[in-house]
PDB file of C-alpha atoms in Angstrom:
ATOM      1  CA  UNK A 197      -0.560-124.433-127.784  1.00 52.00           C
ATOM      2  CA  UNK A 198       1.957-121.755-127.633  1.00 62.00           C
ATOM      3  CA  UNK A 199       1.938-119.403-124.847  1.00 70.00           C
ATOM      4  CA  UNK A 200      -0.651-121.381-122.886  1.00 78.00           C
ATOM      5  CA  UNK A 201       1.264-120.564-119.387  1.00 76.00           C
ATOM      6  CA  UNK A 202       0.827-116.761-120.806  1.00 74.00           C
ATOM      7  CA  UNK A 203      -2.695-117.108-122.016  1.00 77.00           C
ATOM      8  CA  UNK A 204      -3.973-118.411-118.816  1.00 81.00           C
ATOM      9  CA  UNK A 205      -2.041-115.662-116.388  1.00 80.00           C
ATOM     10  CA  UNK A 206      -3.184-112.649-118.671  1.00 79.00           C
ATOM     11  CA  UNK A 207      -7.051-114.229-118.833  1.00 82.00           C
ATOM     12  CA  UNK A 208      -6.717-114.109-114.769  1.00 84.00           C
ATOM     13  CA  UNK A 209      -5.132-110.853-114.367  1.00 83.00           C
ATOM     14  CA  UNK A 210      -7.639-109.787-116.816  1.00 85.00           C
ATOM     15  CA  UNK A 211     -10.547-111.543-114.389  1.00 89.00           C
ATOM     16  CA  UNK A 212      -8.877-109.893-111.534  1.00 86.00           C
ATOM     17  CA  UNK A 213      -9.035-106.382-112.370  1.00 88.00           C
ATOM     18  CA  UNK A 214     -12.602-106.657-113.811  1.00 90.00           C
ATOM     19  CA  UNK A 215     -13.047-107.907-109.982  1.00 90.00           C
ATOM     20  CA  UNK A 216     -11.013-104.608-108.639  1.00 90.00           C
ATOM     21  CA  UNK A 217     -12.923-102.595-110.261  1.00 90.00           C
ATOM     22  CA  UNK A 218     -16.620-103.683-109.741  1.00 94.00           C
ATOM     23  CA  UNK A 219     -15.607-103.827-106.274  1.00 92.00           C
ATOM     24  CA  UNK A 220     -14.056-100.245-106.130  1.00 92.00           C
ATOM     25  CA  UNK A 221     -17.049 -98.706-108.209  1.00 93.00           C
ATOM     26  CA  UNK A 222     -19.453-100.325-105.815  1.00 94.00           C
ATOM     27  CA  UNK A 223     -17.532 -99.683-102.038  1.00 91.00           C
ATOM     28  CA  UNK A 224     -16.882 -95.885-103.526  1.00 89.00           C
ATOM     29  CA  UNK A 225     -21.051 -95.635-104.420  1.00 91.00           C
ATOM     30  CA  UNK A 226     -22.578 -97.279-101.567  1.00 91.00           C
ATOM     31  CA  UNK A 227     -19.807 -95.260 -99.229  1.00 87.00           C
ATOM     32  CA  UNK A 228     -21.227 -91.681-100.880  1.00 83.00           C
ATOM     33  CA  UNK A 229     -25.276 -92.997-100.751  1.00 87.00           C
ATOM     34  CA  UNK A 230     -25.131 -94.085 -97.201  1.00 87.00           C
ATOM     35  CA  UNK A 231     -23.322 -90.939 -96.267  1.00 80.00           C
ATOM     36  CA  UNK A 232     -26.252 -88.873 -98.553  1.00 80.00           C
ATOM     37  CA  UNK A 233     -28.932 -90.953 -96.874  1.00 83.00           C
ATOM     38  CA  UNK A 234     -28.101 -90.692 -93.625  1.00 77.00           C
ATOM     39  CA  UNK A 235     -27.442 -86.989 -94.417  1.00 68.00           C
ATOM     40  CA  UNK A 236     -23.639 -87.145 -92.953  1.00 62.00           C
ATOM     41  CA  UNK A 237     -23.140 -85.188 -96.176  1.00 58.00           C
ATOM     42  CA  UNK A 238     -20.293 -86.740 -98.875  1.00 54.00           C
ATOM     43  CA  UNK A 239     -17.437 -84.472 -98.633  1.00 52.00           C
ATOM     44  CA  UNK A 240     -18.999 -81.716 -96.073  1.00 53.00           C
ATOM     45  CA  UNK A 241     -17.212 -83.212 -93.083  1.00 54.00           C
ATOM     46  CA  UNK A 242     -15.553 -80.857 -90.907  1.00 58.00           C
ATOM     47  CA  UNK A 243     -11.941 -80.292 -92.261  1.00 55.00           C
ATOM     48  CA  UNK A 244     -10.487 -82.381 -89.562  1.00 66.00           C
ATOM     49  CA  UNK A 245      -9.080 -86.033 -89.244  1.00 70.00           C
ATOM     50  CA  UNK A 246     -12.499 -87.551 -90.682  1.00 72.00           C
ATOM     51  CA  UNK A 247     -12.004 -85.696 -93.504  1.00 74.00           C
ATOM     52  CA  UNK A 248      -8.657 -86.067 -94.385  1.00 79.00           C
ATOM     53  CA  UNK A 249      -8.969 -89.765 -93.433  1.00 78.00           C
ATOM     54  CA  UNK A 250     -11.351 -89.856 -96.770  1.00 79.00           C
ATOM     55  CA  UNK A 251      -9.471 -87.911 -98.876  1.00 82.00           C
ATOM     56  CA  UNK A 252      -6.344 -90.026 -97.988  1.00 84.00           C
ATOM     57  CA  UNK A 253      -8.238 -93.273 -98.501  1.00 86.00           C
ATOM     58  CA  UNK A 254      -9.694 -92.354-102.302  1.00 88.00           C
ATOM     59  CA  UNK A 255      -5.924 -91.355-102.500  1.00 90.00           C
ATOM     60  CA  UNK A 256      -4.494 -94.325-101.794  1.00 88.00           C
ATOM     61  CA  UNK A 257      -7.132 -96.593-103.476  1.00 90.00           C
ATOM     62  CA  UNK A 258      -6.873 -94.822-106.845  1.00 91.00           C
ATOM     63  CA  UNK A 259      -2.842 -95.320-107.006  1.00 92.00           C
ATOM     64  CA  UNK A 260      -2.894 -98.768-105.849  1.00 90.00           C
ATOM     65  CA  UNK A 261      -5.827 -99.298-108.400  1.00 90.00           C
ATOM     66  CA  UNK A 262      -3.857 -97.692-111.096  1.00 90.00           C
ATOM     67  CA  UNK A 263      -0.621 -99.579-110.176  1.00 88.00           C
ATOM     68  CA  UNK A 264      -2.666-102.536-110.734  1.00 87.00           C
ATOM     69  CA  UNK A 265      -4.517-101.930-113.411  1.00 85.00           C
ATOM     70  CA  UNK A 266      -0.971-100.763-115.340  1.00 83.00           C
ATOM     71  CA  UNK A 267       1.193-103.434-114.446  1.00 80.00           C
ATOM     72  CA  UNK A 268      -1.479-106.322-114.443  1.00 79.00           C
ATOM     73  CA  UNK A 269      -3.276-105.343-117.635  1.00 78.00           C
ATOM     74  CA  UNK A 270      -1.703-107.865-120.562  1.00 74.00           C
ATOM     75  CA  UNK A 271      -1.521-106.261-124.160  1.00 73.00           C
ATOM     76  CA  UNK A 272      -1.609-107.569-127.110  1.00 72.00           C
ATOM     77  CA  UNK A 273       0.877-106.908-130.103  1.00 73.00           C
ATOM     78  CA  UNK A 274       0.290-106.095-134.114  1.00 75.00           C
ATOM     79  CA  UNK A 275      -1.015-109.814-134.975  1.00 75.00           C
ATOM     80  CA  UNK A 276      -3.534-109.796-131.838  1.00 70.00           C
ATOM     81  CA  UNK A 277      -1.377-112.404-129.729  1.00 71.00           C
ATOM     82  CA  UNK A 278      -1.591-111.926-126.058  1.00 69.00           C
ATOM     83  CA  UNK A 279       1.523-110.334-124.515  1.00 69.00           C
ATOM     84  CA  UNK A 280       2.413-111.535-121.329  1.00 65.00           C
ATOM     85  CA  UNK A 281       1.776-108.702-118.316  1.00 65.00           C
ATOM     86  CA  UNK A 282       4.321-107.903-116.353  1.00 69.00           C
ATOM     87  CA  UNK A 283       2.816-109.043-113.060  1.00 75.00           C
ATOM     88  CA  UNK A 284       0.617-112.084-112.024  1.00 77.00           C
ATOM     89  CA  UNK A 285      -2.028-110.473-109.969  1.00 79.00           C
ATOM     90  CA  UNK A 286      -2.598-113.804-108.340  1.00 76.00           C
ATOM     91  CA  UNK A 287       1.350-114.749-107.218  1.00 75.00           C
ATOM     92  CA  UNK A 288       0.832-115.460-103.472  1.00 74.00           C
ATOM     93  CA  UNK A 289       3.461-113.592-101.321  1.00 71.00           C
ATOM     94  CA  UNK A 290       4.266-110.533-103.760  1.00 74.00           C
ATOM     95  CA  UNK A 291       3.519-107.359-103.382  1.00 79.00           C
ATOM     96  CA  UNK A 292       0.037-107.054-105.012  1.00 80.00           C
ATOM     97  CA  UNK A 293      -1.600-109.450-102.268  1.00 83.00           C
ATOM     98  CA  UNK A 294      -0.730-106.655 -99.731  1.00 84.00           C
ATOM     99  CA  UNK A 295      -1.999-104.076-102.181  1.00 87.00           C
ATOM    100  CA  UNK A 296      -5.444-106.185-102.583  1.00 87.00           C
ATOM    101  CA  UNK A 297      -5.574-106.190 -98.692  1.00 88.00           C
ATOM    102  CA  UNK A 298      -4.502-102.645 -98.419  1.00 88.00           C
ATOM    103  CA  UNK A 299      -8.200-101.744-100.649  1.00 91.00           C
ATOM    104  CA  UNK A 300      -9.874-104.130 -99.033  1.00 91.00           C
ATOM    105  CA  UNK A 301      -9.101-102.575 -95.714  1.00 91.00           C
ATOM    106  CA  UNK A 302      -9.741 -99.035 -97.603  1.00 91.00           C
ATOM    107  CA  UNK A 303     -13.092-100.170 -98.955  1.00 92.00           C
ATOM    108  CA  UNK A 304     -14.238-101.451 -95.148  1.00 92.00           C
ATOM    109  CA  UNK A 305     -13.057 -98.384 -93.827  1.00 90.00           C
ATOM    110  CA  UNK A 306     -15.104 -96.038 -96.081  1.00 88.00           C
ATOM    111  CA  UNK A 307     -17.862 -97.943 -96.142  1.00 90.00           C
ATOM    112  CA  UNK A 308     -17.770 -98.893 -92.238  1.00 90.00           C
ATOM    113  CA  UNK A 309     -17.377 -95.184 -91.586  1.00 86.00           C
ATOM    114  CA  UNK A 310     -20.218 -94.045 -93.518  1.00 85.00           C
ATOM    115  CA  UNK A 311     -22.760 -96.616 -91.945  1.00 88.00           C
ATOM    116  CA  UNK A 312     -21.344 -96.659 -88.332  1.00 86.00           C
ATOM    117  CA  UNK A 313     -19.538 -93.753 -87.919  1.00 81.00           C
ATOM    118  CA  UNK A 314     -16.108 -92.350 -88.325  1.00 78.00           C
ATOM    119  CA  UNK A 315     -14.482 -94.369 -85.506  1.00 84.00           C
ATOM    120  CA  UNK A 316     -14.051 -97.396 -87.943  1.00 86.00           C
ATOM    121  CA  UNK A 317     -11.477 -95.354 -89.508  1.00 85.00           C
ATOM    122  CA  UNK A 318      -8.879 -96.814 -87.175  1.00 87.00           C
ATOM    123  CA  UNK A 319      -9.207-100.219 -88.347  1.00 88.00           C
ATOM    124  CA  UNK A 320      -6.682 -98.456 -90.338  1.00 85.00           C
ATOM    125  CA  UNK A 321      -3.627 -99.314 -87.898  1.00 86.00           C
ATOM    126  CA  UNK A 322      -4.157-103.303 -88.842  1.00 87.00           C
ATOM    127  CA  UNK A 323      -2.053-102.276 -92.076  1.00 85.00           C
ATOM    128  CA  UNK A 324       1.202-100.635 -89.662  1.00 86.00           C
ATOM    129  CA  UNK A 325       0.274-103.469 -87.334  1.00 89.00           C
ATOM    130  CA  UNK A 326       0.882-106.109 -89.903  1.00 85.00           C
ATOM    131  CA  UNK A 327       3.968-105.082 -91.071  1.00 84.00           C
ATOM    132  CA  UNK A 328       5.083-104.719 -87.709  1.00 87.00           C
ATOM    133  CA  UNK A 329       4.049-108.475 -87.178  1.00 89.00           C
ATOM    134  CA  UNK A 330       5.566-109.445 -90.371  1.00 82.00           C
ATOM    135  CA  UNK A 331       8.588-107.440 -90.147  1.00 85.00           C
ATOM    136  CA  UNK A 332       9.509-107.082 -86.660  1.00 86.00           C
ATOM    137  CA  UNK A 333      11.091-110.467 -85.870  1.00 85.00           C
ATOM    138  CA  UNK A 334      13.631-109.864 -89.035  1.00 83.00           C
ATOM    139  CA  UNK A 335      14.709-106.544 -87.796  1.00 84.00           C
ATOM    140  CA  UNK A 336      14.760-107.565 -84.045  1.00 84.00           C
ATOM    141  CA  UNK A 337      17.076-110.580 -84.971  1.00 82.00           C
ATOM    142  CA  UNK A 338      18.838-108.016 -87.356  1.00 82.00           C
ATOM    143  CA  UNK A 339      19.311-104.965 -84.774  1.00 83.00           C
ATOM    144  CA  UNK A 340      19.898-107.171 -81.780  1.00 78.00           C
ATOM    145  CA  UNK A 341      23.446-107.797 -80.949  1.00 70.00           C
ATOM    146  CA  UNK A 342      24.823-111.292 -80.635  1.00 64.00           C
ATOM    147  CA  UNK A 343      23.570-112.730 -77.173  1.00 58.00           C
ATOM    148  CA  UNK A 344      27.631-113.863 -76.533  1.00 56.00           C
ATOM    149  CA  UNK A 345      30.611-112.335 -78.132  1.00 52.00           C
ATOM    150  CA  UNK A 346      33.642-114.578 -77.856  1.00 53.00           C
ATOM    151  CA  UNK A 347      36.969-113.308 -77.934  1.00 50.00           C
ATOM    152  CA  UNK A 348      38.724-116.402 -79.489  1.00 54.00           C
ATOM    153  CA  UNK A 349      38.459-117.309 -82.970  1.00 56.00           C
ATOM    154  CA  UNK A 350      36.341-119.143 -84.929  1.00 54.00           C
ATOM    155  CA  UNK A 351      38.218-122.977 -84.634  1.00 67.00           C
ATOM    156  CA  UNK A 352      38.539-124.004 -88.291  1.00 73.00           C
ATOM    157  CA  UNK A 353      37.810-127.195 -89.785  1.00 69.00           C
ATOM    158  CA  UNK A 354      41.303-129.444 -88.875  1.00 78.00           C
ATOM    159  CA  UNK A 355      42.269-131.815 -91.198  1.00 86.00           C
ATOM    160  CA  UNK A 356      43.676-135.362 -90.180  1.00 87.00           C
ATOM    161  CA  UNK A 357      47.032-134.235 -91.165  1.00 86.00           C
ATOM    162  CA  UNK A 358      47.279-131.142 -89.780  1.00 85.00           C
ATOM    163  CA  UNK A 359      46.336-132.926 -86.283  1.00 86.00           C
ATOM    164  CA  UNK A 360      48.727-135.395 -86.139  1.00 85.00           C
ATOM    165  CA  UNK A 361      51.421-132.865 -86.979  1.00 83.00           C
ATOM    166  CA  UNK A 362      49.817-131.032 -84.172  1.00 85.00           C
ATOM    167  CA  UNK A 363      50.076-133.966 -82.282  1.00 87.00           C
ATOM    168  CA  UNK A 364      53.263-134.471 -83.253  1.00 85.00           C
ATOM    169  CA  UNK A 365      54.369-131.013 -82.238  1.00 84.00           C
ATOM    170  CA  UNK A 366      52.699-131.490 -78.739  1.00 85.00           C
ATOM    171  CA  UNK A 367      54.681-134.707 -77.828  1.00 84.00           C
ATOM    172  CA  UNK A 368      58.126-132.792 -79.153  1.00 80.00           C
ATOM    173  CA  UNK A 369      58.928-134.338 -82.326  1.00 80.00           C
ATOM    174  CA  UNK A 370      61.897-132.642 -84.098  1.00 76.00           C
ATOM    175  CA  UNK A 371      60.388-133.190 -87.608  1.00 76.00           C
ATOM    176  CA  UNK A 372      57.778-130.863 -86.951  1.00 72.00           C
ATOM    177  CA  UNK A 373      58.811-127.088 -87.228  1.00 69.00           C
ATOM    178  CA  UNK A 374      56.795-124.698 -85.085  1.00 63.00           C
ATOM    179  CA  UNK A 375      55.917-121.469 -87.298  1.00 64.00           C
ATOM    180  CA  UNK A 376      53.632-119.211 -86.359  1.00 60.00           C
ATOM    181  CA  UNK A 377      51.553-117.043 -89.109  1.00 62.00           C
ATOM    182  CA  UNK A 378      49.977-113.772 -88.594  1.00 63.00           C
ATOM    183  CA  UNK A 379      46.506-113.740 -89.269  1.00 59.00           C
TER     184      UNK A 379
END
């Protein structure tokens, strides 16, 4: 079966974002009824940090859902065989796990803040928090100087030659030539 591996990534990529978007079409339509409902109006909030806290969430969920969508989506060429997308949606530890977390956290938030008010909008700072978490100890180790400078230099691997000539130097020898070499 020829491009099986290929097959089976773009049939889960194409699972993936039929997932993404059910979920975004459903957190952005219960987020604007509940808000209608309880009459908290959709976008009538006062211009303030509620309101630009919405605006910057649809924002930022529409161009992670369109960098998604683009790069995960697989094509197919002129004789209908599947292309292989450029990204596996489901590759643990790239950058598309964060992104999934970062509208997860964005569909919580809208739809936390239209049912319990707009306080849930700092659940937000888990996402700077994170990186801080996951970040921080690299750049701490990175940034902090070296916990004892020595002034001598590194001692390089002696061979057994070179320390009985060193030996033999020590004790006087006259075969051995002292010559010193500027480093």
């Amino acid at each position: 079966m020829a491009n099986a591996a290929a097959k089976k990534t773009a049939a889960q990529n194409e699972k993936a974002l039929q997932n993404l978007h059910v979920g975004m079409l459903a957190s952005n339509a219960l987020s604007i009824l509940v808000r209608w409902w309880r009459r908290r109006g959709v976008f009538s909030l006062h211009f303030g940090a509620a309101f630009l806290c919405v605006v910057a969430s649809y924002a930022a969920e529409a161009l992670v859902y369109y960098f998604l969508s683009s790069s995960g989506r697989p094509s197919r060429d002129a004789a209908g065989n599947v292309r292989p997308p450029s990204v596996d949606l489901a590759n643990p530890g790239f950058v598309c796990e964060w992104m999934f977390d970062l509208l997860y956290i964005t569909w919580a938030c809208q739809v936390g803040s239209a049912l319990f008010g707009e306080y849930v909008w700092w659940l937000y700072l888990t996402i700077p928090g994170y990186i801080v978490y996951k970040v921080g100890p690299m750049a701490y180790g990175f940034l902090r100087p070296s916990s004892s400078p020595s002034d001598e230099a590194p001692l390089e691997p002696v061979s057994k030659r070179q320390q009985k000539l060193k030996a033999r130097q020590d004790r006087g020898d006259s075969r051995v030539k002292s010559v010193s070499v500027k480093r």
